[in-house]
Short mmCIF file of C-alpha atoms and ligand atoms in Angstrom, two decimals:
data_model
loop_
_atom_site.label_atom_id
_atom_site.label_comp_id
_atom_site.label_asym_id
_atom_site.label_seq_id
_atom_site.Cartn_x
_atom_site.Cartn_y
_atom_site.Cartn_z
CA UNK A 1 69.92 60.40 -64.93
CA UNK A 2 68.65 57.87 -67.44
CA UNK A 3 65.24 57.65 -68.19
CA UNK A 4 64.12 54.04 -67.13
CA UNK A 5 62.37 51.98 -69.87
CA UNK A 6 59.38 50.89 -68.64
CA UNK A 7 57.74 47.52 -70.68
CA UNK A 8 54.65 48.75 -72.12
CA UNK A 9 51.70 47.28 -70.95
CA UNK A 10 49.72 48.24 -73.91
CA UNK A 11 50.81 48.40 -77.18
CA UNK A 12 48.37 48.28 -80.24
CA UNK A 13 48.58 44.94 -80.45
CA UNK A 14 46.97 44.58 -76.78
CA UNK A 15 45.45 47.55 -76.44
CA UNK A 16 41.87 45.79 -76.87
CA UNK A 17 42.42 43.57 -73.89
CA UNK A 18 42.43 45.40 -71.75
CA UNK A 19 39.75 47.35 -72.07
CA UNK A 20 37.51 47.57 -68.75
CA UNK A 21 37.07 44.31 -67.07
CA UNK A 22 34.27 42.49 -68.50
CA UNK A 23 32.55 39.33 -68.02
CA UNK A 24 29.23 37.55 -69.90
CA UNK A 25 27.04 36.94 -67.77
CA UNK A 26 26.08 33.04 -67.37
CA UNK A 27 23.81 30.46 -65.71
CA UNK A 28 26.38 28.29 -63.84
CA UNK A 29 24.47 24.56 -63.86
CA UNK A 30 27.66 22.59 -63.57
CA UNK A 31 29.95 21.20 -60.50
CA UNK A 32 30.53 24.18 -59.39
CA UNK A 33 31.24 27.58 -59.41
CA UNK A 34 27.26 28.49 -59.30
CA UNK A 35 26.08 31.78 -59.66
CA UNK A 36 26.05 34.08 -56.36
CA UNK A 37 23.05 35.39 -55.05
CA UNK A 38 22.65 39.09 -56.05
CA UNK A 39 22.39 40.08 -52.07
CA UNK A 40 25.96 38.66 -51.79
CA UNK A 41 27.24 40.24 -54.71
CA UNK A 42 25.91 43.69 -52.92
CA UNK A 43 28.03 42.98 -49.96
CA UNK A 44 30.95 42.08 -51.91
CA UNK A 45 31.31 45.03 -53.63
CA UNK A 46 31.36 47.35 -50.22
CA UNK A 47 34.80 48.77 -49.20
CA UNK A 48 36.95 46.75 -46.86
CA UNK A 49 37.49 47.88 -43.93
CA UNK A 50 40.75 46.63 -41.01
CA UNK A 51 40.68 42.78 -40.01
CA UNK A 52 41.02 43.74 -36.58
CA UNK A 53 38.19 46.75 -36.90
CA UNK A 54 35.94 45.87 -34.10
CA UNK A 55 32.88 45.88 -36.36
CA UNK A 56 35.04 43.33 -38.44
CA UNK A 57 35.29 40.93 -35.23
CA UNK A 58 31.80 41.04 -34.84
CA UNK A 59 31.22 40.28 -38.25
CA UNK A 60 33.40 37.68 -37.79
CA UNK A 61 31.26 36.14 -34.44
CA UNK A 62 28.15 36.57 -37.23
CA UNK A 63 29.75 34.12 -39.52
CA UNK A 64 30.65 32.11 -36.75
CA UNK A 65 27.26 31.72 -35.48
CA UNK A 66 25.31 31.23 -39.04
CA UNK A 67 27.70 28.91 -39.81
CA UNK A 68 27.44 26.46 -36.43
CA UNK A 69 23.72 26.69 -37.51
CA UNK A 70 23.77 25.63 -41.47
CA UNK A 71 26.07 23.35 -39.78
CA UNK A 72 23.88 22.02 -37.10
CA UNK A 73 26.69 22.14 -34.42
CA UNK A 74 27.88 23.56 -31.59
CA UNK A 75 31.64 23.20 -32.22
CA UNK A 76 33.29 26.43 -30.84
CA UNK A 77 35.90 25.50 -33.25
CA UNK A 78 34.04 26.66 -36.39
CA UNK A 79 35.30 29.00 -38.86
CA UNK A 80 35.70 29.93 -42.65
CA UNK A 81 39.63 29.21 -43.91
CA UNK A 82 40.83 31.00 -46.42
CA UNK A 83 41.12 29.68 -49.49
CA UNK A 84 39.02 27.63 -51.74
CA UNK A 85 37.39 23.59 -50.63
CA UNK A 86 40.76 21.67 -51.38
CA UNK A 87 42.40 24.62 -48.40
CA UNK A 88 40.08 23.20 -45.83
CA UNK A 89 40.41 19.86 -47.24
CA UNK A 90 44.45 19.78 -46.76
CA UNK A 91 43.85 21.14 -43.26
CA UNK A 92 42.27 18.61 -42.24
CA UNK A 93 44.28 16.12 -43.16
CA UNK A 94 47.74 18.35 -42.33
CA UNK A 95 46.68 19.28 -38.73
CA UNK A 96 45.49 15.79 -37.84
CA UNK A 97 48.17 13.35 -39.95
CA UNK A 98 51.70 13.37 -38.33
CA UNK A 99 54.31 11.11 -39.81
CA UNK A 100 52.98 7.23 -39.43
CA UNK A 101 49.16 8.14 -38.42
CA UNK A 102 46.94 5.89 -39.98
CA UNK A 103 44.21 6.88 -41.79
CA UNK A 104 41.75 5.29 -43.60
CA UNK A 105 39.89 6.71 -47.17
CA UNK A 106 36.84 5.65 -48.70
CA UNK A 107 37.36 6.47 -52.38
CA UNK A 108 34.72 6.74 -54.64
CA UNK A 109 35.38 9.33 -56.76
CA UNK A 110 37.45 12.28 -57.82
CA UNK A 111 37.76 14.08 -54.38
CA UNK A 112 38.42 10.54 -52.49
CA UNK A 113 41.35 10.39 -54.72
CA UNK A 114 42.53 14.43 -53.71
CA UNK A 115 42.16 13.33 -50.01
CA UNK A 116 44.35 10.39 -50.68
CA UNK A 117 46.90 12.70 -52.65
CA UNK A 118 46.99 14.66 -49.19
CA UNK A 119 47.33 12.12 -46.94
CA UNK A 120 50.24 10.42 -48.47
CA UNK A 121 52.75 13.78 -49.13
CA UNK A 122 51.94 14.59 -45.36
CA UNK A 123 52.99 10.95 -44.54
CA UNK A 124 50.05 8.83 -43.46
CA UNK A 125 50.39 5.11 -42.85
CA UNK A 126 47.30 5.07 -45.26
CA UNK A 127 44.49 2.66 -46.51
CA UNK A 128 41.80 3.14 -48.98
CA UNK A 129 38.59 1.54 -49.68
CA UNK A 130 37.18 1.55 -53.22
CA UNK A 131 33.77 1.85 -54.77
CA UNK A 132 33.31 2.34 -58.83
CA UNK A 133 32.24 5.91 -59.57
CA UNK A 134 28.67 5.92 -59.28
CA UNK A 135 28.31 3.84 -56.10
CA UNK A 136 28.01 3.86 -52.31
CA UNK A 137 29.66 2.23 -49.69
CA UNK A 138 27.00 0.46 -47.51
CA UNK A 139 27.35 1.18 -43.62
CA UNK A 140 28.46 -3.02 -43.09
CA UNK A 141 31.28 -2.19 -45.46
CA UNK A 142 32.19 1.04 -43.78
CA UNK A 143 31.91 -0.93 -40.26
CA UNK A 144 33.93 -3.80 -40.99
CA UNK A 145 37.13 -1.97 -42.42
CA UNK A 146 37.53 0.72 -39.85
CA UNK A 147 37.03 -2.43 -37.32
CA UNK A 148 39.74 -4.08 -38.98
CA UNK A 149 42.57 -1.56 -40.21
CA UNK A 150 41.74 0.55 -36.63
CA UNK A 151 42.62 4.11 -37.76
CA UNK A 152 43.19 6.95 -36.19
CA UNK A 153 40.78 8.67 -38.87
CA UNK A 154 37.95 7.59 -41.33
CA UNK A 155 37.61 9.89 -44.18
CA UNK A 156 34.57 10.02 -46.81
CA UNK A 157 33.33 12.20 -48.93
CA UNK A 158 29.66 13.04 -48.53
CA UNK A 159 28.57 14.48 -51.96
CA UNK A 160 30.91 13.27 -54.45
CA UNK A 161 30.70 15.99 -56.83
CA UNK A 162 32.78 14.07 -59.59
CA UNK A 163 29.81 11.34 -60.13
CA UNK A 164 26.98 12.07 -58.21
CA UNK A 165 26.79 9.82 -55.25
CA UNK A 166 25.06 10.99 -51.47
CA UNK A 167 26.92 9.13 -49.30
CA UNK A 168 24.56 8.02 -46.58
CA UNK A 169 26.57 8.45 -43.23
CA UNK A 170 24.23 7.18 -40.74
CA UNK A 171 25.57 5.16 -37.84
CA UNK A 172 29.02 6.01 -38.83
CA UNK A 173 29.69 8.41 -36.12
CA UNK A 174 29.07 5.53 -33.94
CA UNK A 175 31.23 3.02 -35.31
CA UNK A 176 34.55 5.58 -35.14
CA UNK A 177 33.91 6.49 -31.65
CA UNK A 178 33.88 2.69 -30.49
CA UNK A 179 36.70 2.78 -32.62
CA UNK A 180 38.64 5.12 -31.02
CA UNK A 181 38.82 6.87 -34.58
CA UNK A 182 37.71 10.36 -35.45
CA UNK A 183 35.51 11.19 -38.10
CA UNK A 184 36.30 13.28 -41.12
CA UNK A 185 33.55 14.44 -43.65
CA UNK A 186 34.03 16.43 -47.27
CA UNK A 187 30.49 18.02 -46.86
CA UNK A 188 32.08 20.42 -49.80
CA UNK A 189 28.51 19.91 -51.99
CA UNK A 190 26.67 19.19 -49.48
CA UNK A 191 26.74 22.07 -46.82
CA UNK A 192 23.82 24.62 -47.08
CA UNK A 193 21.93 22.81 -49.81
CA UNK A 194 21.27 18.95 -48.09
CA UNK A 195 20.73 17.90 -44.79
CA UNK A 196 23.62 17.48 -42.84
CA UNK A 197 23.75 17.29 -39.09
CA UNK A 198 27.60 17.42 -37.71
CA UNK A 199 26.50 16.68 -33.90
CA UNK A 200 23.69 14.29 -34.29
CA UNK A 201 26.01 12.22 -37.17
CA UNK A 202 28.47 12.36 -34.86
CA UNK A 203 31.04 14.01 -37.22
CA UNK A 204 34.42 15.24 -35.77
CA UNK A 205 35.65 17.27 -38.36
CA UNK A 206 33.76 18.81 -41.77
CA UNK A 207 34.86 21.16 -44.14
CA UNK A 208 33.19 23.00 -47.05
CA UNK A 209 33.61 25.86 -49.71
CA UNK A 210 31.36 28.83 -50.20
CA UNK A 211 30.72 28.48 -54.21
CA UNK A 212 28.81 25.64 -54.04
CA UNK A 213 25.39 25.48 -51.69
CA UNK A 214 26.43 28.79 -50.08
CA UNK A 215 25.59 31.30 -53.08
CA UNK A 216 28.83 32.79 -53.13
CA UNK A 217 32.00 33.52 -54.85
CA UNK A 218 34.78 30.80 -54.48
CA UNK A 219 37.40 32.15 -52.22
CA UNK A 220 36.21 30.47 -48.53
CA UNK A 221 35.77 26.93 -46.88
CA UNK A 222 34.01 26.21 -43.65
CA UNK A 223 35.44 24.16 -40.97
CA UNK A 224 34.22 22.91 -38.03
CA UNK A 225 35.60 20.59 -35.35
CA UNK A 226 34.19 19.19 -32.29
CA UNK A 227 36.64 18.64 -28.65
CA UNK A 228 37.64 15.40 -29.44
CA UNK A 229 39.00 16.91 -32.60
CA UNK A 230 40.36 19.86 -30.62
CA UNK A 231 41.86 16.87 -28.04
CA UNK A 232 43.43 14.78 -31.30
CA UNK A 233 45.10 18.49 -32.21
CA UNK A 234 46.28 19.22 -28.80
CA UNK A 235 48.41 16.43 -28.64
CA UNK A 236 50.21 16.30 -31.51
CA UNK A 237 54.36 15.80 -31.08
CA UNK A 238 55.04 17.88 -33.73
CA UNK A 239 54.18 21.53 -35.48
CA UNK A 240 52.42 21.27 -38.13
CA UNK A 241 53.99 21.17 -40.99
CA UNK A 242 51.75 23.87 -43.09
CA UNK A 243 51.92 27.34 -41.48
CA UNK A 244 49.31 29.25 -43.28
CA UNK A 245 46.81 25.97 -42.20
CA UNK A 246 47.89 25.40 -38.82
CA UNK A 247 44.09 25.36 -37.16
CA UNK A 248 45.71 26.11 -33.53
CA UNK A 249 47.25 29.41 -35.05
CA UNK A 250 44.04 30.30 -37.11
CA UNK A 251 42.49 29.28 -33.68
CA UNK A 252 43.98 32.44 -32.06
CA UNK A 253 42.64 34.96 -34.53
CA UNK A 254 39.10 33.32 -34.91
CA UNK A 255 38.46 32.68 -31.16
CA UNK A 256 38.38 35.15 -27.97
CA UNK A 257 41.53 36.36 -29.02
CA UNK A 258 41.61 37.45 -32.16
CA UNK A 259 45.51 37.83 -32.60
CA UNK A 260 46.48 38.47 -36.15
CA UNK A 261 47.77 35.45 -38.45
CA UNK A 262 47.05 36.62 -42.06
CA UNK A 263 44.93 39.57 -43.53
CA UNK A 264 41.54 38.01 -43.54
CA UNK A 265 39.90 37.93 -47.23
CA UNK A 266 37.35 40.59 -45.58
CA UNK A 267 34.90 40.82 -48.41
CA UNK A 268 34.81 37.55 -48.69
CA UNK A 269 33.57 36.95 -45.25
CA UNK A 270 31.24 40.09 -45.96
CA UNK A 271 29.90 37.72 -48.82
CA UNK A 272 29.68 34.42 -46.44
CA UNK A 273 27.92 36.17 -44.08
CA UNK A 274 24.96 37.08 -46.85
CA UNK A 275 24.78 33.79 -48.19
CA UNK A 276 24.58 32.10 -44.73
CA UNK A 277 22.18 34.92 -43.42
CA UNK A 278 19.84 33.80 -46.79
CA UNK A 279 20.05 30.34 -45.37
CA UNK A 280 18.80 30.97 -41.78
CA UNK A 281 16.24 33.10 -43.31
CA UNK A 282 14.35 30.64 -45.82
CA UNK A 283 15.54 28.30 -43.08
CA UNK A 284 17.29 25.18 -43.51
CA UNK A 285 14.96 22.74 -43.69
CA UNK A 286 13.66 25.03 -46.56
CA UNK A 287 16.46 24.98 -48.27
CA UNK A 288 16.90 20.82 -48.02
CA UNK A 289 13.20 20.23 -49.37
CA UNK A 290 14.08 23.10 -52.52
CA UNK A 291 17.03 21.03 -53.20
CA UNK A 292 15.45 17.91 -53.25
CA UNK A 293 12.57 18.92 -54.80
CA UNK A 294 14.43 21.08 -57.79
CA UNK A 295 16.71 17.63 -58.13
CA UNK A 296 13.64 15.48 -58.58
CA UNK A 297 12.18 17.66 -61.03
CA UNK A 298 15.32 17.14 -63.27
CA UNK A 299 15.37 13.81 -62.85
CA UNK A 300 12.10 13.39 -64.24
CA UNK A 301 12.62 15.98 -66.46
CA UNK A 302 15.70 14.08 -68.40
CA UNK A 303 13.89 10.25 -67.86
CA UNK A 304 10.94 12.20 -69.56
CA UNK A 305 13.39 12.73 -72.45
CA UNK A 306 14.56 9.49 -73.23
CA UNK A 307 17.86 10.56 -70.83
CA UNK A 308 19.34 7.83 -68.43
CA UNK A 309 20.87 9.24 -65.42
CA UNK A 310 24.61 7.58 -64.08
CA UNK A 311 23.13 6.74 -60.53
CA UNK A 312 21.10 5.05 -59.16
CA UNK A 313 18.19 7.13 -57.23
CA UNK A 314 18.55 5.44 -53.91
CA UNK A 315 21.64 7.33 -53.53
CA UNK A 316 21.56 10.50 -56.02
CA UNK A 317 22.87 13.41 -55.13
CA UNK A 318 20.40 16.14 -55.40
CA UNK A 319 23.04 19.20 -55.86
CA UNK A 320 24.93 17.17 -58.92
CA UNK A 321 23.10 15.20 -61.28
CA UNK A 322 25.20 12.34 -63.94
CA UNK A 323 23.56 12.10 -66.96
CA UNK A 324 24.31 10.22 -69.60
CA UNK A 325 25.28 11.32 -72.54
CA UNK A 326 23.46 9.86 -75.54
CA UNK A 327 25.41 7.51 -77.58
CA UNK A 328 25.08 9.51 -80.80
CA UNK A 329 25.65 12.79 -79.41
CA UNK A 330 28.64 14.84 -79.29
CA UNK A 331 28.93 15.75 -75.82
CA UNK A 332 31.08 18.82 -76.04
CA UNK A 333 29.50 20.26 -78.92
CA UNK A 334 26.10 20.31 -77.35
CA UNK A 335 27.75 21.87 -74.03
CA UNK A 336 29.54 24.33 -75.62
CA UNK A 337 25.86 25.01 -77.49
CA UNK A 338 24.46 25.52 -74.24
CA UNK A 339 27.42 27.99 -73.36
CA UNK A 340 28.20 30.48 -76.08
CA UNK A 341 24.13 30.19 -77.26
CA UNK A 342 22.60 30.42 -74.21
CA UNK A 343 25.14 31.26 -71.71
CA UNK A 344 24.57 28.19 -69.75
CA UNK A 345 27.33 25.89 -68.11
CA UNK A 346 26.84 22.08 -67.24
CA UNK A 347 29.99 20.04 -66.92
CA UNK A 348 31.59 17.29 -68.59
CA UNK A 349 32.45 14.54 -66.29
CA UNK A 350 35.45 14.01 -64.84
CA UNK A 351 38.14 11.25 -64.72
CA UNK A 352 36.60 8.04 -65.69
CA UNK A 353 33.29 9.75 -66.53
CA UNK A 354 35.02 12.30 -69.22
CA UNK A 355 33.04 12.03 -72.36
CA UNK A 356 30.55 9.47 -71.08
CA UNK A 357 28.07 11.60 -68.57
CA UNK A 358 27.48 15.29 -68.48
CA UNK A 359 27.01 16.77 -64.73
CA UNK A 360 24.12 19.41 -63.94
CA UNK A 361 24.89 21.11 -60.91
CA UNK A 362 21.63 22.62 -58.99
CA UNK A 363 23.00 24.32 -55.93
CA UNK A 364 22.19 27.01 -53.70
CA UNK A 365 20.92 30.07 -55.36
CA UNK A 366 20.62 28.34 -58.65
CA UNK A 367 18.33 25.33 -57.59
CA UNK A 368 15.00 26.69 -58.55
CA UNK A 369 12.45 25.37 -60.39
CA UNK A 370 12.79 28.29 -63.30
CA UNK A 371 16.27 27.27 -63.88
CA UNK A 372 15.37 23.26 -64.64
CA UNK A 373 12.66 24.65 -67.12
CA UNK A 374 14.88 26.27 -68.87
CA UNK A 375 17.24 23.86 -68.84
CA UNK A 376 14.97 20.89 -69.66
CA UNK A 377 13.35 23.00 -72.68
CA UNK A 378 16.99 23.23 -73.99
CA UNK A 379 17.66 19.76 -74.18
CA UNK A 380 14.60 19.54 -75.84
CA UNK A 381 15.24 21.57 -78.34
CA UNK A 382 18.61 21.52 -78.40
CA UNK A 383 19.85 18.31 -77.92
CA UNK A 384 18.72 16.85 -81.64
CA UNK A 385 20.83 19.01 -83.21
CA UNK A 386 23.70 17.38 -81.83
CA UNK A 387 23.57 13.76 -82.50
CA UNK A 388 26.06 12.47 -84.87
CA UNK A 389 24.16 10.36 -87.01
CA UNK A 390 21.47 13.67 -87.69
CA UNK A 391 23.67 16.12 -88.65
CA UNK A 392 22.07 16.68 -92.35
CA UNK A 393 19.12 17.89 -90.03
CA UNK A 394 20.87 20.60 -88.50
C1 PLP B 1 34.61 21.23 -55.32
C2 PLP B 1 34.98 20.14 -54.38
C3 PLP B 1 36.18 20.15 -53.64
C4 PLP B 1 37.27 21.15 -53.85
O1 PLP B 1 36.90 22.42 -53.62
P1 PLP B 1 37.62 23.62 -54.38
O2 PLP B 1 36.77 24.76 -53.92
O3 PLP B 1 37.53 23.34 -55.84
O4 PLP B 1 39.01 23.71 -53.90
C5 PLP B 1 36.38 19.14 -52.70
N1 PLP B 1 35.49 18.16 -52.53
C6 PLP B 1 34.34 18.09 -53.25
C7 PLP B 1 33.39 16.97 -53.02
C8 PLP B 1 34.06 19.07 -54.20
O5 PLP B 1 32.94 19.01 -54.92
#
């Protein structure tokens, strides 16, 4: 028998690569990973154990339950997908678009423009609403085009992550039930960290991601739907089309009972279940007012420093801040300061904003007061050092 010849992973060349896995340890201020709380990174790290291990089901009903309460639902229909944001996101729109069902998008933003990416390769008979990045949509507006165009869903983002904007969605809920229209929310930045009520809003479908208010590791999105969500589902004509989404097969292993559809990402729902069992336990109104309060700290912070923030502060976003950046500064350089100098991340924007505002992410775990100090003393110190026209200072 001939030996087989294996390709060599290592060879000298290599060999330093892959030495044991290693990663610098950072402050995560930007859009989003943030940093996971240490309690989560404890559960994490514990062996898995079977998906259908009864002590795994009731872990599972734990999640379930923290989760209808950061929430603030009782949809029975609520439930942590696998995958990251965008895999809740694409459920939503592929288990409640079939071929022809008109939806309509408000688009402000980055992720407006992902939803809209969705809906059209699973068919919609779309329409889209715009807003610059950096700006709201006022209830009237909201009102008058889902009164017009009559579609079977409204979509909006709540927390648009890619400039900054808090959506207000008051009275909304209202308007798509008179409307006969359900209502979809991208509470992706805004779960766990601002308040967000899914029943009293009236919200028929949300969906989230557990790196971003949630203190964990990306890898998880919450979704929740309410019954006439479940109804919409139930009488759909056709499968749908995305099997590893389909919410009525997910349905079977995440309610009473529990049949097997994929191996469940089990450490990952160990994680969830510490970062939502942090949240019930500082409580959630807690963890609104830190958010807020951290946010307006910032805020001041930066105006204090000659900065100029992208939007306006009637409807800033507390979790994701727009700043601009200084006309004589070199954005990049000073971020990748921040980074390799003092292993801290904030974001360049994105899209449109790419070069003109940086974004400052203060979200779960990593909204704290010490953490805007010692950002705020960096771009005090810091910041000089990268403007163009003072180089010979540096
Ligand atoms: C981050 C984000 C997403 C996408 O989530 P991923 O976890 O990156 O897939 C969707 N919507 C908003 C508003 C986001 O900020």
């Amino acid at each position: 028998m001939t030996e087989a010849k294996l390709i060599s992973a290592l060879n000298e060349e290599n060999l330093s690569h892959f030495s044991k896995t290693y990663v610098p340890s950072r402050l995560l201020l930007g859009p989003g990973p943030s940093n996971a709380h240490p309690e989560v990174l404890n559960a994490l790290s514990l062996n898995p154990i079977g998906h259908l291990d009864e002590a795994y089901i009731s872990l599972m009903s734990d999640v379930q339950q923290l989760l209808r309460y950061t929430w603030q639902c009782n949809n029975r229909l609520t439930l942590p997908m696998s995958g990251t944001g965008s895999a809740a996101m694409e459920a939503s729109i592929a288990n409640f678009i079939e071929e022809g069902e008109k939806i309509l998008i408000a688009k402000k933003g980055y992720f407006g423009d992902r939803l809209v990416d969705m809906a059209t390769r699973y068919k919609a008979d779309l329409s889209v609403m715009e807003k610059p990045w950096g700006e709201s949509f006022s209830y009237d507006e909201i009102k008058y085009e889902i009164e017009t165009k009559k579609p079977a869903i409204f979509a909006i983002v709540h927390a648009e992550t890619s400039s900054g904007v808090l959506q207000p969605l008051d009275g909304i809920g209202d308007v798509c039930r008179k409307n006969n229209c359900l209502f979809l929310v991208d509470a992706v930045t805004s779960l766990g960290a601002l308040k967000l009520l899914i029943d009293e809003w009236k919200i028929d479908l949300a969906y989230s991601c557990s790196q971003k208010g949630l203190s964990c590791p990306p890898g998880l999105s919450p979704f929740t739907m309410n019954d006439r969500a479940e109804e919409k589902l139930s009488s759909r004509k056709t499968k749908v089309p995305n099997w590893y989404l389909d919410l009525s097969l997910l349905n079977k292993y995440w309610g009473s009972d529990r049949v097997y559809h994929h191996t469940a990402p089990v450490n990952m729902n160990f994680a969830i279940r510490e970062g939502l069992r942090l949240i019930a336990n500082e409580g959630l109104e807690n963890v609104w007012n830190r958010h807020n309060k951290n946010a307006k700290k910032l805020w001041n912070g930066l105006e204090s420093l000659g900065m100029e923030l992208h939007v306006s502060e009637d409807y800033r976003l507390p979790t994701l801040t727009t700043v601009k950046i200084p006309p004589a500064v070199d954005g990049d350089g000073f971020r990748n300061h921040l980074l390799r100098n003092f292993g801290i991340e904030i974001g360049n924007g994105l899209g449109e904003l790419s070069g003109k505002v940086w974004r400052i992410g203060l979200m779960g775990f990593n909204s704290s007061e010490e953490n805007v100090d010692r950002l705020l003393n960096l771009f005090d110190t810091e910041l000089k050092k990268y403007s163009i026209f003072e180089s010979s200072t540096f």
